[in-house]
PDB file of C-alpha atoms in Angstrom:
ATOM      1  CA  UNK P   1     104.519 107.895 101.020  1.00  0.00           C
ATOM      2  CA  UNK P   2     104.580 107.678  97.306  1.00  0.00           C
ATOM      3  CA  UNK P   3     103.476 111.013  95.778  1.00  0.00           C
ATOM      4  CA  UNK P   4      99.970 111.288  94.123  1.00  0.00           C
ATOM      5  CA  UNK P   5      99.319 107.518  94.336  1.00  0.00           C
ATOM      6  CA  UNK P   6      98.360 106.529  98.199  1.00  0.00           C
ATOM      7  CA  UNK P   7     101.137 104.115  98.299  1.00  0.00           C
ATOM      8  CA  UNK P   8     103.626 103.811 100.823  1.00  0.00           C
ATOM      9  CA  UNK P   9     107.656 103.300  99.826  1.00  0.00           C
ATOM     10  CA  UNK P  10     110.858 102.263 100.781  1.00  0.00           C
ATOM     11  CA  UNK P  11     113.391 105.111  99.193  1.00  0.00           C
ATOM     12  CA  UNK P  12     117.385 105.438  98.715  1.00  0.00           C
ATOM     13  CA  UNK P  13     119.142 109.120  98.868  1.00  0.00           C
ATOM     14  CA  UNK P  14     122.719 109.138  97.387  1.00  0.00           C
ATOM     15  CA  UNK P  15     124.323 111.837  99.896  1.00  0.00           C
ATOM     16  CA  UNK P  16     126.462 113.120  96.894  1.00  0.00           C
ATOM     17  CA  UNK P  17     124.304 113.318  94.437  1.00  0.00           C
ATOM     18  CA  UNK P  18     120.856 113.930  96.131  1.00  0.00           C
ATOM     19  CA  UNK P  19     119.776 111.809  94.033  1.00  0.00           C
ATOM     20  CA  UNK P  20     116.273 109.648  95.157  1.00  0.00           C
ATOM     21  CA  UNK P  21     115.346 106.361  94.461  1.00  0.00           C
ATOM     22  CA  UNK P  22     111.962 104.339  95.238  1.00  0.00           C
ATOM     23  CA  UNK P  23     113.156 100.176  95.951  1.00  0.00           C
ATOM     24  CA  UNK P  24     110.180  99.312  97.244  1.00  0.00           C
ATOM     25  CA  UNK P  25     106.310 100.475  97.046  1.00  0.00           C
ATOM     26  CA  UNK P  26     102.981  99.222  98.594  1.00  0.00           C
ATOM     27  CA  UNK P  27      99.533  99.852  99.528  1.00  0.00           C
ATOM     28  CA  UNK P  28     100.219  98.613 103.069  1.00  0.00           C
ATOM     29  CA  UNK P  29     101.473 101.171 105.754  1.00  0.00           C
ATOM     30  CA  UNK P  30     105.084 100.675 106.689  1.00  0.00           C
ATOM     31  CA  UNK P  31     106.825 102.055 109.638  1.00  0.00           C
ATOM     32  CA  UNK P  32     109.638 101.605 111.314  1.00  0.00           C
ATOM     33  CA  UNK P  33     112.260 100.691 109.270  1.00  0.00           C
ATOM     34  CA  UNK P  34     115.975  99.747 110.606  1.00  0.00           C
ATOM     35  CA  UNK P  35     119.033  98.743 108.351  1.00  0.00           C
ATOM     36  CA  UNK P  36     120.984  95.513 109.617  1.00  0.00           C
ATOM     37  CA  UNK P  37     124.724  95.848 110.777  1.00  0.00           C
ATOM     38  CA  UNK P  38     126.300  94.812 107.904  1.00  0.00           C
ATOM     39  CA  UNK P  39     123.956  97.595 105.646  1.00  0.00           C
ATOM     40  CA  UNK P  40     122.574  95.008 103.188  1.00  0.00           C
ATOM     41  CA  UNK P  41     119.077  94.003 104.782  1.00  0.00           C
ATOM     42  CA  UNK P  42     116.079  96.129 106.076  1.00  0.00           C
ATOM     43  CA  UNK P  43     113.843  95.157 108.993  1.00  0.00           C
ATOM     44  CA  UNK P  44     110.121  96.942 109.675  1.00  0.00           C
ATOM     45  CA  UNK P  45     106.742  96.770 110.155  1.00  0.00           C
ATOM     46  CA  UNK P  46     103.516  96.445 107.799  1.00  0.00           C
ATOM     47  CA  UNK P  47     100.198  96.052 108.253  1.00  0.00           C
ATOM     48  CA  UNK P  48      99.050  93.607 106.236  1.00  0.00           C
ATOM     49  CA  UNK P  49      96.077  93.861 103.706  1.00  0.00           C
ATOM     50  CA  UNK P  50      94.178  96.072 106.196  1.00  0.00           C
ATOM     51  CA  UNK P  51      94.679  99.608 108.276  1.00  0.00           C
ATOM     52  CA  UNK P  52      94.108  97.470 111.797  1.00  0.00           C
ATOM     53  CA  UNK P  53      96.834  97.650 114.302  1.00  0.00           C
ATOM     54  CA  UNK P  54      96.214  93.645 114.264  1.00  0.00           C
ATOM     55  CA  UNK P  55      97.158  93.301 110.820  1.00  0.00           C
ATOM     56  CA  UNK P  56     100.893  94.828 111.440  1.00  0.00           C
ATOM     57  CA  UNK P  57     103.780  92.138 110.670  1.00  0.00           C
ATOM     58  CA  UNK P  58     107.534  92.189 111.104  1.00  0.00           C
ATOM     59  CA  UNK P  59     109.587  91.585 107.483  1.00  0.00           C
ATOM     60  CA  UNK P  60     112.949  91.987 106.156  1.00  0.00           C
ATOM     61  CA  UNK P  61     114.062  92.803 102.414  1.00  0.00           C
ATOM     62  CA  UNK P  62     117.221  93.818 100.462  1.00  0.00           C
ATOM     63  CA  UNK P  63     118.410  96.868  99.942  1.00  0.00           C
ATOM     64  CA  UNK P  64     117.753  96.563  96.591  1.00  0.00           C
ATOM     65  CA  UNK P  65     114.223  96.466  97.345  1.00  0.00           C
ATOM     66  CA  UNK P  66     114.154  92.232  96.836  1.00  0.00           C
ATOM     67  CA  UNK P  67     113.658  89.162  98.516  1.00  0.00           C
ATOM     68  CA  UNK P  68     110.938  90.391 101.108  1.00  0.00           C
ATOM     69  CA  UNK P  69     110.284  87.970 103.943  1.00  0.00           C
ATOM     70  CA  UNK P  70     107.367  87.604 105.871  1.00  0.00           C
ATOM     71  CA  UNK P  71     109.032  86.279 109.692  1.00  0.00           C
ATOM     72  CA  UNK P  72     105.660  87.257 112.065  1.00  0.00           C
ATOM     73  CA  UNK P  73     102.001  86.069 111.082  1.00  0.00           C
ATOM     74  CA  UNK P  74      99.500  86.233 113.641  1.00  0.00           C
ATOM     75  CA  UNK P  75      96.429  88.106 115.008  1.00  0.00           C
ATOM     76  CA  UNK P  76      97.922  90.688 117.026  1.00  0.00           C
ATOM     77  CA  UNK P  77     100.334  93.642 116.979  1.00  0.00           C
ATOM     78  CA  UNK P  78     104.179  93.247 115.892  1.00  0.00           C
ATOM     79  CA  UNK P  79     105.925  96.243 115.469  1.00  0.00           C
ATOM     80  CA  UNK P  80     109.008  98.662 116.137  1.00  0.00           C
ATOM     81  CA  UNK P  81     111.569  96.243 115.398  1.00  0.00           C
ATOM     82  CA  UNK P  82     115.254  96.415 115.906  1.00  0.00           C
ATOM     83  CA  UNK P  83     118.624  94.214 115.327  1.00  0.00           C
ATOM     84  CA  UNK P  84     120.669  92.637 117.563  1.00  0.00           C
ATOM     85  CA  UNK P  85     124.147  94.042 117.104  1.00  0.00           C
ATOM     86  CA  UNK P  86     125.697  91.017 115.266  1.00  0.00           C
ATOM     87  CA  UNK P  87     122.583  90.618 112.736  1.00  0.00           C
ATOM     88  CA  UNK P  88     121.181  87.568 113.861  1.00  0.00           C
ATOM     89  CA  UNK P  89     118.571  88.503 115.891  1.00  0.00           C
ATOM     90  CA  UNK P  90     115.777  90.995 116.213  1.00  0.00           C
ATOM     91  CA  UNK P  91     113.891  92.153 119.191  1.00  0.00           C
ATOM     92  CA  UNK P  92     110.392  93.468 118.395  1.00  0.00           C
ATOM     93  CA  UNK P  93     107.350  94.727 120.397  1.00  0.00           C
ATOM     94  CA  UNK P  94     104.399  92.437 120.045  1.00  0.00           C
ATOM     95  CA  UNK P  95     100.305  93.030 121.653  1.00  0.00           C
ATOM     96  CA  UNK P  96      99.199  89.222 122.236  1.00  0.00           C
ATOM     97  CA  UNK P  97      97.648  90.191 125.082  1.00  0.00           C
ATOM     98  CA  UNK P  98      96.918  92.880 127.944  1.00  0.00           C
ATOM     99  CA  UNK P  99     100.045  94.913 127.497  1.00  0.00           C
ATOM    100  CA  UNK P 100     102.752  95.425 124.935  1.00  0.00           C
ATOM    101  CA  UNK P 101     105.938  93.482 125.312  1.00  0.00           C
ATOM    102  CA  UNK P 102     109.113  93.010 124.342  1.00  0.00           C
ATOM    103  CA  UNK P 103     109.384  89.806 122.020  1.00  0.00           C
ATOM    104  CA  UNK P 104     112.526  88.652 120.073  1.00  0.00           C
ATOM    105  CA  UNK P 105     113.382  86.177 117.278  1.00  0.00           C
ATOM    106  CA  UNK P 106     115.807  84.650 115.101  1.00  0.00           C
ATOM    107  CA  UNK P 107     116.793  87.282 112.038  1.00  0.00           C
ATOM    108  CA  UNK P 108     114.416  84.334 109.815  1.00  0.00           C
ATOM    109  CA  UNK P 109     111.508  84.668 112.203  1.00  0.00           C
ATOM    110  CA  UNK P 110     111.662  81.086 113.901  1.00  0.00           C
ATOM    111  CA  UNK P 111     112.233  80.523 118.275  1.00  0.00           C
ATOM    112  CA  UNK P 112     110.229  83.685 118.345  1.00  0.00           C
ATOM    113  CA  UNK P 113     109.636  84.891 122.113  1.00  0.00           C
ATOM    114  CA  UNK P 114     108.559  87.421 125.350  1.00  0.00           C
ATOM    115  CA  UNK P 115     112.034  88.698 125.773  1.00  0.00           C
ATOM    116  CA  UNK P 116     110.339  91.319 128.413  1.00  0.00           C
ATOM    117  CA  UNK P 117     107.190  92.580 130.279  1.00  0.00           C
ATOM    118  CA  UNK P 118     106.632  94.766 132.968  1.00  0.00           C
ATOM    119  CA  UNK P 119     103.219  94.556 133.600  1.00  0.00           C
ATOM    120  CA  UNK P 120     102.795  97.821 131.607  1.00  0.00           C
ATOM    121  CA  UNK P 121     103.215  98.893 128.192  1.00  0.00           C
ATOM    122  CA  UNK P 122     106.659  98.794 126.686  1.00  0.00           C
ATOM    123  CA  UNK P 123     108.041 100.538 123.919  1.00  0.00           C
ATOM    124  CA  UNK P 124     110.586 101.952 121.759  1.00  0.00           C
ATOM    125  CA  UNK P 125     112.977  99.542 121.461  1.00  0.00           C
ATOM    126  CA  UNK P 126     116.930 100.348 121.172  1.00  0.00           C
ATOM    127  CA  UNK P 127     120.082  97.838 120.929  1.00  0.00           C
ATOM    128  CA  UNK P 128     124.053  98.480 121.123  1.00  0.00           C
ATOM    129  CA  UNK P 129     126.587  96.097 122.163  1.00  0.00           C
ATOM    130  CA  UNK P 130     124.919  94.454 125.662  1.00  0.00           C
ATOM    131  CA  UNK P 131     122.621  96.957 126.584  1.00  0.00           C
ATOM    132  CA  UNK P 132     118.904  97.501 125.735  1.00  0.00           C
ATOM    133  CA  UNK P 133     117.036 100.796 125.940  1.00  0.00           C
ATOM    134  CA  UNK P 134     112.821 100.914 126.239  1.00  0.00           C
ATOM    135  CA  UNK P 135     110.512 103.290 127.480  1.00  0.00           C
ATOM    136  CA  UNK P 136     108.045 101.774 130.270  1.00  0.00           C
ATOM    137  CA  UNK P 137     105.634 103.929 131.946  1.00  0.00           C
ATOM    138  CA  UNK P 138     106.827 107.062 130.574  1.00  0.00           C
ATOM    139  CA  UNK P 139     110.025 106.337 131.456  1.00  0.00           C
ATOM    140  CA  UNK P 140     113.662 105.036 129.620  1.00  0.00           C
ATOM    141  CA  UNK P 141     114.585 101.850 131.116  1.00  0.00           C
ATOM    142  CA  UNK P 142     117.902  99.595 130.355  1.00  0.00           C
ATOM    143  CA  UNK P 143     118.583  96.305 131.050  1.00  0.00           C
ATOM    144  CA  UNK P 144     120.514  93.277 129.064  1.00  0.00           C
ATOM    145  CA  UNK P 145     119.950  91.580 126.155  1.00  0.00           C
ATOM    146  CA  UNK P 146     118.811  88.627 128.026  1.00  0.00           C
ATOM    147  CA  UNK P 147     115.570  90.601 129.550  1.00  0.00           C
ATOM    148  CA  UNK P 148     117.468  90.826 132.926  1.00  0.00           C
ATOM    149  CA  UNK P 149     118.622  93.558 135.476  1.00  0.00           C
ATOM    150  CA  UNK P 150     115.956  96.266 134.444  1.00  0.00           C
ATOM    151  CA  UNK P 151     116.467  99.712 135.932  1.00  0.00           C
ATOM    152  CA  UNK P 152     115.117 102.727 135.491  1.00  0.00           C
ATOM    153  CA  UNK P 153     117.432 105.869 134.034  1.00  0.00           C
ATOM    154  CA  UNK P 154     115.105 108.724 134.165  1.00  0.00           C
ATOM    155  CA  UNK P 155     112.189 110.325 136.459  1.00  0.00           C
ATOM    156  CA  UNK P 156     110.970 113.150 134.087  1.00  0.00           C
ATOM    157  CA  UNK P 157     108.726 114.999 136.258  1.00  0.00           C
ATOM    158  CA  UNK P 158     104.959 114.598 135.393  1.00  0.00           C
ATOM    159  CA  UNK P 159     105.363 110.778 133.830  1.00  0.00           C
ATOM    160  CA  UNK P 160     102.246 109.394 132.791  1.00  0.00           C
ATOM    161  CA  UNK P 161      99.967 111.932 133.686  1.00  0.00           C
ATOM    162  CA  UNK P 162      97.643 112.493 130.474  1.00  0.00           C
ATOM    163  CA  UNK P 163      96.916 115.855 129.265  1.00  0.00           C
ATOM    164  CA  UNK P 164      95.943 117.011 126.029  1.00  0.00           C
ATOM    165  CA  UNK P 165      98.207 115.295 124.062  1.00  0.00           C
ATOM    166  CA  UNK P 166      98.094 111.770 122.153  1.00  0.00           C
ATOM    167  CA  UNK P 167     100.537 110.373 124.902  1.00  0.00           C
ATOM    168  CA  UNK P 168     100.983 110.882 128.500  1.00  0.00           C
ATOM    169  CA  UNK P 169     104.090 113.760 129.612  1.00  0.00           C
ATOM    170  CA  UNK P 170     107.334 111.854 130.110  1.00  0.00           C
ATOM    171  CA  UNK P 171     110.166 110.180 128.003  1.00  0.00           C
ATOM    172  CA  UNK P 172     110.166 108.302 125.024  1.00  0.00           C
ATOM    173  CA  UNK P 173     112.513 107.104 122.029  1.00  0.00           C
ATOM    174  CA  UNK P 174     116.106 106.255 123.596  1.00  0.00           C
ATOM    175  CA  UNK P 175     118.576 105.892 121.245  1.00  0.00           C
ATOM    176  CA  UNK P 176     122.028 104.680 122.900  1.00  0.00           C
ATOM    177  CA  UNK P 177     125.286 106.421 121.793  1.00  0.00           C
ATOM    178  CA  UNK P 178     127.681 103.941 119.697  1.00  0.00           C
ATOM    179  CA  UNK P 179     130.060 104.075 123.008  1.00  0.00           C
ATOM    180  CA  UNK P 180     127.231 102.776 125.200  1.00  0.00           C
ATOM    181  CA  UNK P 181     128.299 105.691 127.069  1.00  0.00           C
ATOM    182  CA  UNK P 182     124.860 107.743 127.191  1.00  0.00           C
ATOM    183  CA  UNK P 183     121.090 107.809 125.867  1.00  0.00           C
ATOM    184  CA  UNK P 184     119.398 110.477 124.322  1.00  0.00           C
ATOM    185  CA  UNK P 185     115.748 110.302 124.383  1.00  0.00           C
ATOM    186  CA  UNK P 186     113.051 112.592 123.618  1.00  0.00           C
ATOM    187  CA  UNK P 187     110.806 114.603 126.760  1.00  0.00           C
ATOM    188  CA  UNK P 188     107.263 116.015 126.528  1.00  0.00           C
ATOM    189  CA  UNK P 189     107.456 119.640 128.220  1.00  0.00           C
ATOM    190  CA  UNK P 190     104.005 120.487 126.999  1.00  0.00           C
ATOM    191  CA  UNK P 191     100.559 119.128 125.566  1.00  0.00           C
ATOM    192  CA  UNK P 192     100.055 122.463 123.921  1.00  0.00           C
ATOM    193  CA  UNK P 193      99.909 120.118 120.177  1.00  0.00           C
ATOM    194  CA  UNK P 194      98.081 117.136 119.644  1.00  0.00           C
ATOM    195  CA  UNK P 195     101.318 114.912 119.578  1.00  0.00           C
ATOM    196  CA  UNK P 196     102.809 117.096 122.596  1.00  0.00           C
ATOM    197  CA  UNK P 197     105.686 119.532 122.540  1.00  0.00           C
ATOM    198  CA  UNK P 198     109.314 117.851 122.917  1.00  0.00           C
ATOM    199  CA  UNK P 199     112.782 118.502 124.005  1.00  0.00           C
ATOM    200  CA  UNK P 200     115.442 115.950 123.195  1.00  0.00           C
ATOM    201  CA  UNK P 201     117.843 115.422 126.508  1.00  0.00           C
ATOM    202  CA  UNK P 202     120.873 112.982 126.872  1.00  0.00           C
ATOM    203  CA  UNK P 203     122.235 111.241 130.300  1.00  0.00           C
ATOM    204  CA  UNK P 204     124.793 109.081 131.194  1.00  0.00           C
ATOM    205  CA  UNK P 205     124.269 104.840 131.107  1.00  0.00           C
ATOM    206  CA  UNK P 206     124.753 105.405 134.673  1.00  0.00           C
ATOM    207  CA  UNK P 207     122.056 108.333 134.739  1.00  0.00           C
ATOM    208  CA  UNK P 208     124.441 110.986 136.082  1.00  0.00           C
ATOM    209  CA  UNK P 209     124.597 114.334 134.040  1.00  0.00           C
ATOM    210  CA  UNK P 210     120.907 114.858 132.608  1.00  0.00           C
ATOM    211  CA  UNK P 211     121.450 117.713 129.783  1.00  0.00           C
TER     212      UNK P 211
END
């Protein structure tokens, strides 16, 4: 967030320099963000006007903090977007009705779509090369680009059983390695903190060799 002035903002860090630069403020919450293959686009989520889940849009902007599109306008949930690996695409999770699903678009918002749904909530969203990473029920799931041949890649024990935490004990966040050779993902080992206490594991694409 933007210091002292209950904004949120969109920064730049020169890794020589250290230097930090704000492109971008508002006094809408943004999350999410993701830069585009070619590094000259951003993609993420704000809610729009309000604090409501509801109110949360997907939008892209420059780099340089310009041209900010609007591609998502509706009454429900859009969030945790992500690009397709040549740019021209970008998968999203959208709320339109019981569950959270997997939705995707064209990088200008148009032929927007359920890519994916389960039956349960899905979540965190990944993307390299023909593969896609999500967590549903606790658990990281792949499958293609095309929403087909789903399987699941871990069984943490515990998954989905609520303690004391904000979410249920299993795995969340799979990032896939640039190879498309393993995941890593984040586990909850404990619900002794309000947001739950994590370890970060990798496995194989094939889920041998859990580490």
């Amino acid at each position: 967030r933007v210091p002292h002035e209950e904004r949120w903002g969109i920064y730049t860090l020169d890794l020589t320099t250290q230097e930090v630069e704000l492109i971008y403020s508002t006094s809408d919450e943004i999350a999410k963000l993701r830069l585009n293959p070619t590094g000259d686009r951003f993609v993420f989520s704000k809610k729009v006007g309000a604090n409501n889940n509801d109110d949360s849009e997907i939008f892209t902007m420059g780099i340089n903090g310009e041209n900010l599109l609007r591609l998502t306008s509706n009454g429900f949930l859009d969030t945790y977007p992500v690009w397709s690996p040549d740019g021209t695409q970008i998968a999203y999770l959208a709320w339109p009705e019981a569950t959270l699903d997997i939705h995707i678009m064209e990088v200008d918002g148009s032929n927007s779509r359920q890519l994916y749904d389960s039956g349960d909530h899905d979540a965190d969203i990944d993307w390299v090369d023909n593969l896609m990473a999500f967590t549903r029920n606790s658990q990281i799931w792949i499958m293609n680009p095309d929403g087909t041949g789903e399987h699941q890649l871990t069984d943490p024990p515990r998954a989905g059983e609520w303690g004391n935490a904000n979410l249920p004990f299993g795995d969340y966040d799979p990032r896939i390695s640039p190879d498309g050779s393993k995941v890593v993902f984040e586990r909850m080992v404990s619900d002794n903190s309000p947001h739950g206490n994590y370890d970060l594991f990798t496995i194989n694409i094939d889920g041998t060799r859990l580490t």
